Amino acid sequence: MITVTEHAEKERHPLARKRFIIFVSVGTMLFVSAIASLMIGAVSFSITEIWNGIFSSVDSLERRIVWELRVPRMLIGLIVGMCLASAGAILQGIMRNPLADPGIIGVSSGAGLAATVIMILFPAYIILLPAAAFLGALVTALVIYAMSWKGGASPVRIILVGVAINAVIGAAMSALMLLYSDRVQSVLPWLAGGVAGVGWVQFEMIIYYAIAALVLAVFGIPHIRILRLGDEMAKLLGHKVERSRFFLILLSTLLAGIAVSVSGLIGFVGLVVPHIVRTLVGGDYRYLLPISALGGGLLVVVADTIARSAFSPIELPVGILLSFLGGPFFLYLIQKRRNSFVDN
Amino acid sequence: MLTTESLSFSHSANFQLANIDLEIKPGEIVSLIGPNGSGKSTFLRLISRLIAPHSGTVVLDGRSIEQMKTKEVAKTLAMLPQMQDHQLDLTVGELVEFGRHPHRKTYGKPSHEDEEMVEWALSVTKLSSYRNRMLHSLSGGERQRAWIAMAIAQHPKILLLDEPTTYLDISHQLEVMELVRSLNETSGMTVVMVLHDINQAARYSDRLIVLKEGQVRFDGIPQCVFCQDMFRSIFEIEADIFMKDGLYFFSPKKLRKGDCCETGRYEKRTVGH
């Protein structure tokens, strides 16, 4: 009996079982927390009430709160989390650096500057905010990529150039806010990041882009896998390293830009989720990327539910809560890992 | 099969490869030896198109590699750079499957031929039973064999190895060298490698190419290259050279230039013996 099981173990990938368990648990947790996020809030509902709220078209309190407010907000949280975590996972893979996140390629600073400019200087065009944030993210990422180019854009150069450009943009934002300190009030919640007050309009605005970008991310998986062998090895295997990396950076910008355009600057998801998932299922992107996407969705949905209900009547922007809880948790992870290194 | 025509490259004033003309014949095992900074690795990186020459060309099967598609080159020529220090969380089987990359479309399942080549690469490197083991759970020698398996799964005509035995203990070194020899004998694979151990180079190669300061100084069968003059002019050492069963090996005696370590002062002696 024992030998048969041992043999079966050898035939399989050593992580196969773990990956399956993690995938199923994250999926289940996501489903449960999505339902819970519809139930919990200033007004609590039972499962039946939610069912009625979604599927009966009779105008009622459930209908108005569940269908008009909580469902789109939950879905947007889900999409934002999936996009941010995928963007982070892709960047960590192609930079071969566990600290890479959408902030590094200028997505946060670029979107932040564009949003600040619109909100402070052109408040009349506030309707253009999502588009401007997205464009700001894209342009900054392209500038960073172009300035890193020196017969190829190596990960280290991209990270260093990113630090410099982000510093300049950060200064520009601070300057704007100081010069127009009377108008800063409108900018702060956006910079903190959150999905308060979003509805079906915002959902429709991003859903098609999000689906397209997430599908593209799936097609990016083989490219990320080969880039993880290192630039030299990938080149030696006949892979067009620079081309893959360029498109993958563009794709993460798109993913993060989609998130930023509706939710402002939600940090940490892109950094921390792929990191946690990697410690659980390993670095193979066929598993890491999809599970990270689900994990990102899970994290934002759960965090947003807590942020809007736990401190009632105050609604905390989810971005603040995420950084508050995520920071210490990340430190804990690093600590735990260091100990396990010592043990080995 | 592989020729270089006045290949030149420099990245600083003190280092340049100048006008290297070499021809690698099919089925040869060629070892590049020479002191640190002599340009051995750079030469390998040039012919594997990791870096572009400033002038000159590398001709592979009658075509300049610059004009070939990158995947075309990878189907004929595989190279293993110096030991990778990062630990990838892949299994041996997954790593070796990457060797099929040049032969495959990016999307879609591996073909029957792909699978056969992976099986073959695993079996000649004696790693078939390790297929589902994680790379980082292997010993240094096993891991190096796994990387070699990946390179040969490319089914190359020419295999380039940059110091394949560095950081391995002596039995694993011999294991790798025996593997190289058997690949050459059974599959007719041409091998060009940079080796640090000159005795191993002499033992396992058909031909030694000695570089110094970016130039080819000696080129020939081990018997011809192994001479006092080579050790003096290239490595600046005095060496005893022995021969046993038709194989040559050497043992270093002392440094030729100033005995700085013993006397505490550097005295440059004029060359002459």
mmCIF file of N, CA and C in Angstrom, chain A residues 35-154:
data_model
loop_
_atom_site.group_PDB
_atom_site.id
_atom_site.type_symbol
_atom_site.label_atom_id
_atom_site.label_comp_id
_atom_site.label_asym_id
_atom_site.label_seq_id
_atom_site.Cartn_x
_atom_site.Cartn_y
_atom_site.Cartn_z
ATOM 1 N N ILE A 35 -20.671 37.059 -1.001
ATOM 2 C CA ILE A 35 -22.036 37.009 -0.469
ATOM 3 C C ILE A 35 -22.113 37.810 0.830
ATOM 4 N N ALA A 36 -21.111 37.584 1.707
ATOM 5 C CA ALA A 36 -21.115 38.267 3.001
ATOM 6 C C ALA A 36 -21.075 39.776 2.821
ATOM 7 N N SER A 37 -20.328 40.238 1.829
ATOM 8 C CA SER A 37 -20.204 41.683 1.632
ATOM 9 C C SER A 37 -21.542 42.291 1.223
ATOM 10 N N LEU A 38 -22.424 41.451 0.637
ATOM 11 C CA LEU A 38 -23.754 41.967 0.299
ATOM 12 C C LEU A 38 -24.658 41.997 1.525
ATOM 13 N N MET A 39 -24.391 41.107 2.481
ATOM 14 C CA MET A 39 -25.232 41.023 3.673
ATOM 15 C C MET A 39 -24.879 42.079 4.703
ATOM 16 N N ILE A 40 -23.573 42.344 4.844
ATOM 17 C CA ILE A 40 -23.096 43.193 5.931
ATOM 18 C C ILE A 40 -23.116 44.665 5.524
ATOM 19 N N GLY A 41 -23.448 45.517 6.469
ATOM 20 C CA GLY A 41 -23.406 46.945 6.204
ATOM 21 C C GLY A 41 -24.264 47.690 7.205
ATOM 22 N N ALA A 42 -24.501 48.970 6.914
ATOM 23 C CA ALA A 42 -25.325 49.784 7.806
ATOM 24 C C ALA A 42 -26.682 49.119 8.025
ATOM 25 N N VAL A 43 -27.218 48.535 6.957
ATOM 26 C CA VAL A 43 -28.419 47.707 7.087
ATOM 27 C C VAL A 43 -28.008 46.279 6.753
ATOM 28 N N SER A 44 -28.321 45.322 7.636
ATOM 29 C CA SER A 44 -27.936 43.943 7.353
ATOM 30 C C SER A 44 -29.086 43.203 6.696
ATOM 31 N N PHE A 45 -28.717 42.290 5.799
ATOM 32 C CA PHE A 45 -29.746 41.510 5.110
ATOM 33 C C PHE A 45 -29.472 40.023 5.278
ATOM 34 N N SER A 46 -30.558 39.240 5.173
ATOM 35 C CA SER A 46 -30.386 37.792 5.172
ATOM 36 C C SER A 46 -30.146 37.338 3.734
ATOM 37 N N ILE A 47 -29.790 36.071 3.595
ATOM 38 C CA ILE A 47 -29.543 35.516 2.263
ATOM 39 C C ILE A 47 -30.790 35.675 1.376
ATOM 40 N N THR A 48 -31.963 35.373 1.950
ATOM 41 C CA THR A 48 -33.200 35.468 1.167
ATOM 42 C C THR A 48 -33.417 36.893 0.680
ATOM 43 N N GLU A 49 -33.174 37.839 1.579
ATOM 44 C CA GLU A 49 -33.380 39.234 1.188
ATOM 45 C C GLU A 49 -32.439 39.632 0.059
ATOM 46 N N ILE A 50 -31.216 39.133 0.141
ATOM 47 C CA ILE A 50 -30.268 39.445 -0.926
ATOM 48 C C ILE A 50 -30.741 38.834 -2.242
ATOM 49 N N TRP A 51 -31.203 37.590 -2.133
ATOM 50 C CA TRP A 51 -31.724 36.907 -3.317
ATOM 51 C C TRP A 51 -32.833 37.744 -3.960
ATOM 52 N N ASN A 52 -33.760 38.174 -3.123
ATOM 53 C CA ASN A 52 -34.854 39.015 -3.634
ATOM 54 C C ASN A 52 -34.321 40.325 -4.198
ATOM 55 N N GLY A 53 -33.349 40.906 -3.478
ATOM 56 C CA GLY A 53 -32.786 42.179 -3.912
ATOM 57 C C GLY A 53 -32.193 42.087 -5.304
ATOM 58 N N ILE A 54 -31.571 40.928 -5.585
ATOM 59 C CA ILE A 54 -30.914 40.799 -6.881
ATOM 60 C C ILE A 54 -31.909 40.388 -7.966
ATOM 61 N N PHE A 55 -32.775 39.408 -7.631
ATOM 62 C CA PHE A 55 -33.545 38.785 -8.707
ATOM 63 C C PHE A 55 -34.990 39.258 -8.840
ATOM 64 N N SER A 56 -35.533 39.930 -7.814
ATOM 65 C CA SER A 56 -36.896 40.429 -8.036
ATOM 66 C C SER A 56 -36.813 41.895 -8.410
ATOM 67 N N SER A 57 -37.616 42.288 -9.375
ATOM 68 C CA SER A 57 -37.499 43.655 -9.866
ATOM 69 C C SER A 57 -38.439 44.604 -9.117
ATOM 70 N N VAL A 58 -39.101 44.063 -8.080
ATOM 71 C CA VAL A 58 -39.972 44.926 -7.282
ATOM 72 C C VAL A 58 -39.114 45.956 -6.546
ATOM 73 N N ASP A 59 -39.537 47.187 -6.575
ATOM 74 C CA ASP A 59 -38.765 48.218 -5.902
ATOM 75 C C ASP A 59 -38.924 48.060 -4.394
ATOM 76 N N SER A 60 -37.801 47.859 -3.713
ATOM 77 C CA SER A 60 -37.840 47.669 -2.267
ATOM 78 C C SER A 60 -36.542 48.177 -1.682
ATOM 79 N N LEU A 61 -36.442 48.160 -0.359
ATOM 80 C CA LEU A 61 -35.208 48.585 0.298
ATOM 81 C C LEU A 61 -34.052 47.673 -0.123
ATOM 82 N N GLU A 62 -34.335 46.337 -0.136
ATOM 83 C CA GLU A 62 -33.297 45.381 -0.538
ATOM 84 C C GLU A 62 -32.816 45.707 -1.942
ATOM 85 N N ARG A 63 -33.813 45.900 -2.817
ATOM 86 C CA ARG A 63 -33.486 46.166 -4.217
ATOM 87 C C ARG A 63 -32.547 47.365 -4.303
ATOM 88 N N ARG A 64 -32.926 48.418 -3.611
ATOM 89 C CA ARG A 64 -32.159 49.655 -3.755
ATOM 90 C C ARG A 64 -30.755 49.527 -3.128
ATOM 91 N N ILE A 65 -30.683 48.917 -1.980
ATOM 92 C CA ILE A 65 -29.366 48.834 -1.332
ATOM 93 C C ILE A 65 -28.506 47.736 -1.938
ATOM 94 N N VAL A 66 -29.091 46.542 -2.066
ATOM 95 C CA VAL A 66 -28.279 45.416 -2.545
ATOM 96 C C VAL A 66 -27.904 45.595 -4.019
ATOM 97 N N TRP A 67 -28.921 45.796 -4.837
ATOM 98 C CA TRP A 67 -28.659 45.799 -6.286
ATOM 99 C C TRP A 67 -28.001 47.097 -6.747
ATOM 100 N N GLU A 68 -28.470 48.226 -6.215
ATOM 101 C CA GLU A 68 -27.951 49.497 -6.719
ATOM 102 C C GLU A 68 -26.624 49.890 -6.073
ATOM 103 N N LEU A 69 -26.402 49.455 -4.829
ATOM 104 C CA LEU A 69 -25.187 49.907 -4.141
ATOM 105 C C LEU A 69 -24.169 48.786 -3.905
ATOM 106 N N ARG A 70 -24.639 47.725 -3.237
ATOM 107 C CA ARG A 70 -23.635 46.750 -2.773
ATOM 108 C C ARG A 70 -23.107 45.842 -3.882
ATOM 109 N N VAL A 71 -23.984 45.419 -4.798
ATOM 110 C CA VAL A 71 -23.502 44.518 -5.855
ATOM 111 C C VAL A 71 -22.438 45.195 -6.735
ATOM 112 N N PRO A 72 -22.722 46.369 -7.279
ATOM 113 C CA PRO A 72 -21.671 46.980 -8.109
ATOM 114 C C PRO A 72 -20.395 47.277 -7.320
ATOM 115 N N ARG A 73 -20.577 47.695 -6.068
ATOM 116 C CA ARG A 73 -19.395 48.006 -5.269
ATOM 117 C C ARG A 73 -18.556 46.756 -5.027
ATOM 118 N N MET A 74 -19.258 45.645 -4.735
ATOM 119 C CA MET A 74 -18.529 44.384 -4.526
ATOM 120 C C MET A 74 -17.829 43.961 -5.806
ATOM 121 N N LEU A 75 -18.534 44.054 -6.925
ATOM 122 C CA LEU A 75 -17.932 43.630 -8.196
ATOM 123 C C LEU A 75 -16.732 44.490 -8.560
ATOM 124 N N ILE A 76 -16.863 45.787 -8.303
ATOM 125 C CA ILE A 76 -15.739 46.673 -8.622
ATOM 126 C C ILE A 76 -14.548 46.372 -7.707
ATOM 127 N N GLY A 77 -14.849 46.140 -6.430
ATOM 128 C CA GLY A 77 -13.771 45.747 -5.519
ATOM 129 C C GLY A 77 -13.069 44.497 -6.020
ATOM 130 N N LEU A 78 -13.882 43.547 -6.479
ATOM 131 C CA LEU A 78 -13.341 42.297 -7.012
ATOM 132 C C LEU A 78 -12.438 42.554 -8.222
ATOM 133 N N ILE A 79 -12.941 43.348 -9.158
ATOM 134 C CA ILE A 79 -12.160 43.623 -10.370
ATOM 135 C C ILE A 79 -10.873 44.374 -10.023
ATOM 136 N N VAL A 80 -11.015 45.397 -9.162
ATOM 137 C CA VAL A 80 -9.848 46.186 -8.773
ATOM 138 C C VAL A 80 -8.787 45.287 -8.137
ATOM 139 N N GLY A 81 -9.228 44.423 -7.229
ATOM 140 C CA GLY A 81 -8.291 43.523 -6.563
ATOM 141 C C GLY A 81 -7.623 42.569 -7.545
ATOM 142 N N MET A 82 -8.423 42.014 -8.467
ATOM 143 C CA MET A 82 -7.861 41.083 -9.445
ATOM 144 C C MET A 82 -6.833 41.775 -10.328
ATOM 145 N N CYS A 83 -7.184 42.985 -10.779
ATOM 146 C CA CYS A 83 -6.282 43.708 -11.683
ATOM 147 C C CYS A 83 -4.984 44.082 -10.961
ATOM 148 N N LEU A 84 -5.119 44.616 -9.741
ATOM 149 C CA LEU A 84 -3.916 45.047 -9.020
ATOM 150 C C LEU A 84 -2.995 43.864 -8.719
ATOM 151 N N ALA A 85 -3.595 42.768 -8.253
ATOM 152 C CA ALA A 85 -2.764 41.612 -7.909
ATOM 153 C C ALA A 85 -2.113 41.020 -9.157
ATOM 154 N N SER A 86 -2.859 40.969 -10.274
ATOM 155 C CA SER A 86 -2.254 40.446 -11.505
ATOM 156 C C SER A 86 -1.128 41.345 -11.972
ATOM 157 N N ALA A 87 -1.363 42.662 -11.929
ATOM 158 C CA ALA A 87 -0.327 43.605 -12.358
ATOM 159 C C ALA A 87 0.939 43.406 -11.521
ATOM 160 N N GLY A 88 0.759 43.288 -10.208
ATOM 161 C CA GLY A 88 1.909 43.095 -9.328
ATOM 162 C C GLY A 88 2.613 41.787 -9.609
ATOM 163 N N ALA A 89 1.819 40.723 -9.799
ATOM 164 C CA ALA A 89 2.413 39.408 -10.047
ATOM 165 C C ALA A 89 3.235 39.439 -11.336
ATOM 166 N N ILE A 90 2.685 40.052 -12.374
ATOM 167 C CA ILE A 90 3.399 40.109 -13.657
ATOM 168 C C ILE A 90 4.721 40.865 -13.485
ATOM 169 N N LEU A 91 4.638 42.016 -12.816
ATOM 170 C CA LEU A 91 5.858 42.822 -12.658
ATOM 171 C C LEU A 91 6.904 42.097 -11.824
ATOM 172 N N GLN A 92 6.474 41.439 -10.746
ATOM 173 C CA GLN A 92 7.439 40.706 -9.924
ATOM 174 C C GLN A 92 8.098 39.605 -10.732
ATOM 175 N N GLY A 93 7.324 39.009 -11.642
ATOM 176 C CA GLY A 93 7.873 37.945 -12.475
ATOM 177 C C GLY A 93 8.879 38.460 -13.482
ATOM 178 N N ILE A 94 8.520 39.511 -14.213
ATOM 179 C CA ILE A 94 9.428 39.939 -15.279
ATOM 180 C C ILE A 94 10.609 40.735 -14.745
ATOM 181 N N MET A 95 10.457 41.339 -13.562
ATOM 182 C CA MET A 95 11.609 42.040 -12.984
ATOM 183 C C MET A 95 12.439 41.077 -12.136
ATOM 184 N N ARG A 96 11.944 39.881 -11.919
ATOM 185 C CA ARG A 96 12.558 38.916 -11.019
ATOM 186 C C ARG A 96 12.917 39.586 -9.700
ATOM 187 N N ASN A 97 11.963 40.365 -9.217
ATOM 188 C CA ASN A 97 12.183 41.106 -7.982
ATOM 189 C C ASN A 97 10.899 41.078 -7.174
ATOM 190 N N PRO A 98 10.955 40.512 -5.965
ATOM 191 C CA PRO A 98 9.730 40.359 -5.189
ATOM 192 C C PRO A 98 9.175 41.681 -4.682
ATOM 193 N N LEU A 99 9.934 42.772 -4.835
ATOM 194 C CA LEU A 99 9.450 44.054 -4.337
ATOM 195 C C LEU A 99 8.813 44.902 -5.429
ATOM 196 N N ALA A 100 8.788 44.377 -6.647
ATOM 197 C CA ALA A 100 8.183 45.155 -7.730
ATOM 198 C C ALA A 100 6.677 45.234 -7.513
ATOM 199 N N ASP A 101 6.118 46.391 -7.741
ATOM 200 C CA ASP A 101 4.664 46.531 -7.727
ATOM 201 C C ASP A 101 4.319 47.662 -8.690
ATOM 202 N N PRO A 102 3.030 47.865 -8.970
ATOM 203 C CA PRO A 102 2.681 48.853 -9.996
ATOM 204 C C PRO A 102 3.246 50.247 -9.704
ATOM 205 N N GLY A 103 3.538 50.525 -8.432
ATOM 206 C CA GLY A 103 4.120 51.819 -8.110
ATOM 207 C C GLY A 103 5.467 52.018 -8.779
ATOM 208 N N ILE A 104 6.213 50.935 -8.910
ATOM 209 C CA ILE A 104 7.579 51.045 -9.417
ATOM 210 C C ILE A 104 7.640 51.517 -10.859
ATOM 211 N N ILE A 105 6.689 51.068 -11.681
ATOM 212 C CA ILE A 105 6.728 51.521 -13.065
ATOM 213 C C ILE A 105 5.924 52.806 -13.258
ATOM 214 N N GLY A 106 5.643 53.504 -12.166
ATOM 215 C CA GLY A 106 5.097 54.845 -12.288
ATOM 216 C C GLY A 106 3.589 54.923 -12.385
ATOM 217 N N VAL A 107 2.902 53.781 -12.248
ATOM 218 C CA VAL A 107 1.450 53.796 -12.395
ATOM 219 C C VAL A 107 0.809 54.675 -11.325
ATOM 220 N N SER A 108 1.246 54.488 -10.080
ATOM 221 C CA SER A 108 0.617 55.243 -9.000
ATOM 222 C C SER A 108 0.928 56.725 -9.107
ATOM 223 N N SER A 109 2.204 57.048 -9.302
ATOM 224 C CA SER A 109 2.565 58.466 -9.330
ATOM 225 C C SER A 109 1.961 59.147 -10.554
ATOM 226 N N GLY A 110 2.008 58.485 -11.703
ATOM 227 C CA GLY A 110 1.469 59.085 -12.928
ATOM 228 C C GLY A 110 -0.026 59.328 -12.820
ATOM 229 N N ALA A 111 -0.741 58.309 -12.341
ATOM 230 C CA ALA A 111 -2.182 58.455 -12.180
ATOM 231 C C ALA A 111 -2.475 59.510 -11.122
ATOM 232 N N GLY A 112 -1.693 59.498 -10.056
ATOM 233 C CA GLY A 112 -1.891 60.453 -8.969
ATOM 234 C C GLY A 112 -1.726 61.889 -9.447
ATOM 235 N N LEU A 113 -0.666 62.127 -10.230
ATOM 236 C CA LEU A 113 -0.427 63.486 -10.718
ATOM 237 C C LEU A 113 -1.566 63.928 -11.639
ATOM 238 N N ALA A 114 -1.933 63.042 -12.564
ATOM 239 C CA ALA A 114 -3.004 63.404 -13.499
ATOM 240 C C ALA A 114 -4.290 63.709 -12.738
ATOM 241 N N ALA A 115 -4.606 62.857 -11.754
ATOM 242 C CA ALA A 115 -5.833 63.071 -10.993
ATOM 243 C C ALA A 115 -5.766 64.374 -10.200
ATOM 244 N N THR A 116 -4.600 64.644 -9.610
ATOM 245 C CA THR A 116 -4.442 65.878 -8.835
ATOM 246 C C THR A 116 -4.626 67.100 -9.730
ATOM 247 N N VAL A 117 -4.018 67.035 -10.916
ATOM 248 C CA VAL A 117 -4.139 68.159 -11.844
ATOM 249 C C VAL A 117 -5.608 68.409 -12.180
ATOM 250 N N ILE A 118 -6.323 67.334 -12.502
ATOM 251 C CA ILE A 118 -7.744 67.494 -12.855
ATOM 252 C C ILE A 118 -8.530 68.060 -11.671
ATOM 253 N N MET A 119 -8.328 67.479 -10.499
ATOM 254 C CA MET A 119 -9.153 67.864 -9.361
ATOM 255 C C MET A 119 -8.819 69.265 -8.852
ATOM 256 N N ILE A 120 -7.557 69.661 -8.958
ATOM 257 C CA ILE A 120 -7.168 70.967 -8.418
ATOM 258 C C ILE A 120 -7.282 72.066 -9.475
ATOM 259 N N LEU A 121 -6.770 71.790 -10.651
ATOM 260 C CA LEU A 121 -6.710 72.853 -11.655
ATOM 261 C C LEU A 121 -7.939 72.892 -12.550
ATOM 262 N N PHE A 122 -8.509 71.724 -12.866
ATOM 263 C CA PHE A 122 -9.651 71.699 -13.787
ATOM 264 C C PHE A 122 -10.832 70.957 -13.176
ATOM 265 N N PRO A 123 -11.310 71.421 -12.028
ATOM 266 C CA PRO A 123 -12.401 70.683 -11.375
ATOM 267 C C PRO A 123 -13.638 70.563 -12.261
ATOM 268 N N ALA A 124 -13.771 71.427 -13.251
ATOM 269 C CA ALA A 124 -14.944 71.347 -14.123
ATOM 270 C C ALA A 124 -14.926 70.074 -14.968
ATOM 271 N N TYR A 125 -13.744 69.525 -15.168
ATOM 272 C CA TYR A 125 -13.623 68.334 -16.028
ATOM 273 C C TYR A 125 -13.508 67.048 -15.213
ATOM 274 N N ILE A 126 -14.077 67.059 -14.020
ATOM 275 C CA ILE A 126 -13.924 65.926 -13.112
ATOM 276 C C ILE A 126 -14.394 64.612 -13.748
ATOM 277 N N ILE A 127 -15.300 64.741 -14.722
ATOM 278 C CA ILE A 127 -15.810 63.557 -15.412
ATOM 279 C C ILE A 127 -14.678 62.808 -16.138
ATOM 280 N N LEU A 128 -13.639 63.558 -16.486
ATOM 281 C CA LEU A 128 -12.517 62.948 -17.208
ATOM 282 C C LEU A 128 -11.503 62.289 -16.278
ATOM 283 N N LEU A 129 -11.775 62.357 -14.982
ATOM 284 C CA LEU A 129 -10.793 61.863 -14.018
ATOM 285 C C LEU A 129 -10.310 60.429 -14.284
ATOM 286 N N PRO A 130 -11.214 59.458 -14.466
ATOM 287 C CA PRO A 130 -10.721 58.091 -14.693
ATOM 288 C C PRO A 130 -9.814 57.998 -15.915
ATOM 289 N N ALA A 131 -10.246 58.635 -17.008
ATOM 290 C CA ALA A 131 -9.443 58.584 -18.230
ATOM 291 C C ALA A 131 -8.096 59.254 -18.016
ATOM 292 N N ALA A 132 -8.102 60.388 -17.322
ATOM 293 C CA ALA A 132 -6.851 61.113 -17.086
ATOM 294 C C ALA A 132 -5.909 60.289 -16.211
ATOM 295 N N ALA A 133 -6.476 59.664 -15.175
ATOM 296 C CA ALA A 133 -5.639 58.845 -14.289
ATOM 297 C C ALA A 133 -5.006 57.704 -15.071
ATOM 298 N N PHE A 134 -5.822 57.097 -15.922
ATOM 299 C CA PHE A 134 -5.325 55.985 -16.717
ATOM 300 C C PHE A 134 -4.214 56.449 -17.659
ATOM 301 N N LEU A 135 -4.448 57.583 -18.338
ATOM 302 C CA LEU A 135 -3.438 58.112 -19.262
ATOM 303 C C LEU A 135 -2.157 58.489 -18.527
ATOM 304 N N GLY A 136 -2.337 59.108 -17.348
ATOM 305 C CA GLY A 136 -1.170 59.480 -16.552
ATOM 306 C C GLY A 136 -0.328 58.262 -16.214
ATOM 307 N N ALA A 137 -1.012 57.167 -15.850
ATOM 308 C CA ALA A 137 -0.309 55.927 -15.519
ATOM 309 C C ALA A 137 0.452 55.413 -16.737
ATOM 310 N N LEU A 138 -0.222 55.393 -17.880
ATOM 311 C CA LEU A 138 0.359 54.841 -19.098
ATOM 312 C C LEU A 138 1.569 55.655 -19.555
ATOM 313 N N VAL A 139 1.389 56.990 -19.582
ATOM 314 C CA VAL A 139 2.480 57.848 -20.066
ATOM 315 C C VAL A 139 3.701 57.710 -19.153
ATOM 316 N N THR A 140 3.465 57.731 -17.843
ATOM 317 C CA THR A 140 4.600 57.628 -16.924
ATOM 318 C C THR A 140 5.328 56.297 -17.098
ATOM 319 N N ALA A 141 4.554 55.210 -17.235
ATOM 320 C CA ALA A 141 5.192 53.901 -17.412
ATOM 321 C C ALA A 141 6.029 53.891 -18.684
ATOM 322 N N LEU A 142 5.507 54.486 -19.750
ATOM 323 C CA LEU A 142 6.256 54.503 -21.015
ATOM 324 C C LEU A 142 7.517 55.351 -20.896
ATOM 325 N N VAL A 143 7.397 56.493 -20.197
ATOM 326 C CA VAL A 143 8.574 57.349 -20.012
ATOM 327 C C VAL A 143 9.656 56.579 -19.243
ATOM 328 N N ILE A 144 9.247 55.904 -18.182
ATOM 329 C CA ILE A 144 10.217 55.144 -17.389
ATOM 330 C C ILE A 144 10.865 54.060 -18.233
ATOM 331 N N TYR A 145 10.045 53.379 -19.026
ATOM 332 C CA TYR A 145 10.590 52.310 -19.869
ATOM 333 C C TYR A 145 11.576 52.888 -20.885
ATOM 334 N N ALA A 146 11.183 53.997 -21.519
ATOM 335 C CA ALA A 146 12.041 54.589 -22.554
ATOM 336 C C ALA A 146 13.362 55.070 -21.955
ATOM 337 N N MET A 147 13.284 55.663 -20.760
ATOM 338 C CA MET A 147 14.510 56.188 -20.160
ATOM 339 C C MET A 147 15.403 55.081 -19.616
ATOM 340 N N SER A 148 14.837 53.890 -19.437
ATOM 341 C CA SER A 148 15.654 52.760 -18.972
ATOM 342 C C SER A 148 16.373 52.081 -20.129
ATOM 343 N N TRP A 149 16.019 52.470 -21.347
ATOM 344 C CA TRP A 149 16.526 51.756 -22.506
ATOM 345 C C TRP A 149 17.988 52.093 -22.766
ATOM 346 N N LYS A 150 18.802 51.059 -22.780
ATOM 347 C CA LYS A 150 20.191 51.244 -23.164
ATOM 348 C C LYS A 150 20.610 49.923 -23.799
ATOM 349 N N GLY A 151 20.242 49.774 -25.050
ATOM 350 C CA GLY A 151 20.452 48.501 -25.735
ATOM 351 C C GLY A 151 19.634 47.386 -25.114
ATOM 352 N N GLY A 152 18.527 47.762 -24.503
ATOM 353 C CA GLY A 152 17.699 46.809 -23.760
ATOM 354 C C GLY A 152 17.359 47.462 -22.434
ATOM 355 N N ALA A 153 16.202 47.114 -21.886
ATOM 356 C CA ALA A 153 15.804 47.723 -20.618
ATOM 357 C C ALA A 153 15.903 46.665 -19.527
ATOM 358 N N SER A 154 16.979 46.680 -18.785
ATOM 359 C CA SER A 154 17.162 45.647 -17.768
ATOM 360 C C SER A 154 16.294 45.971 -16.560
#
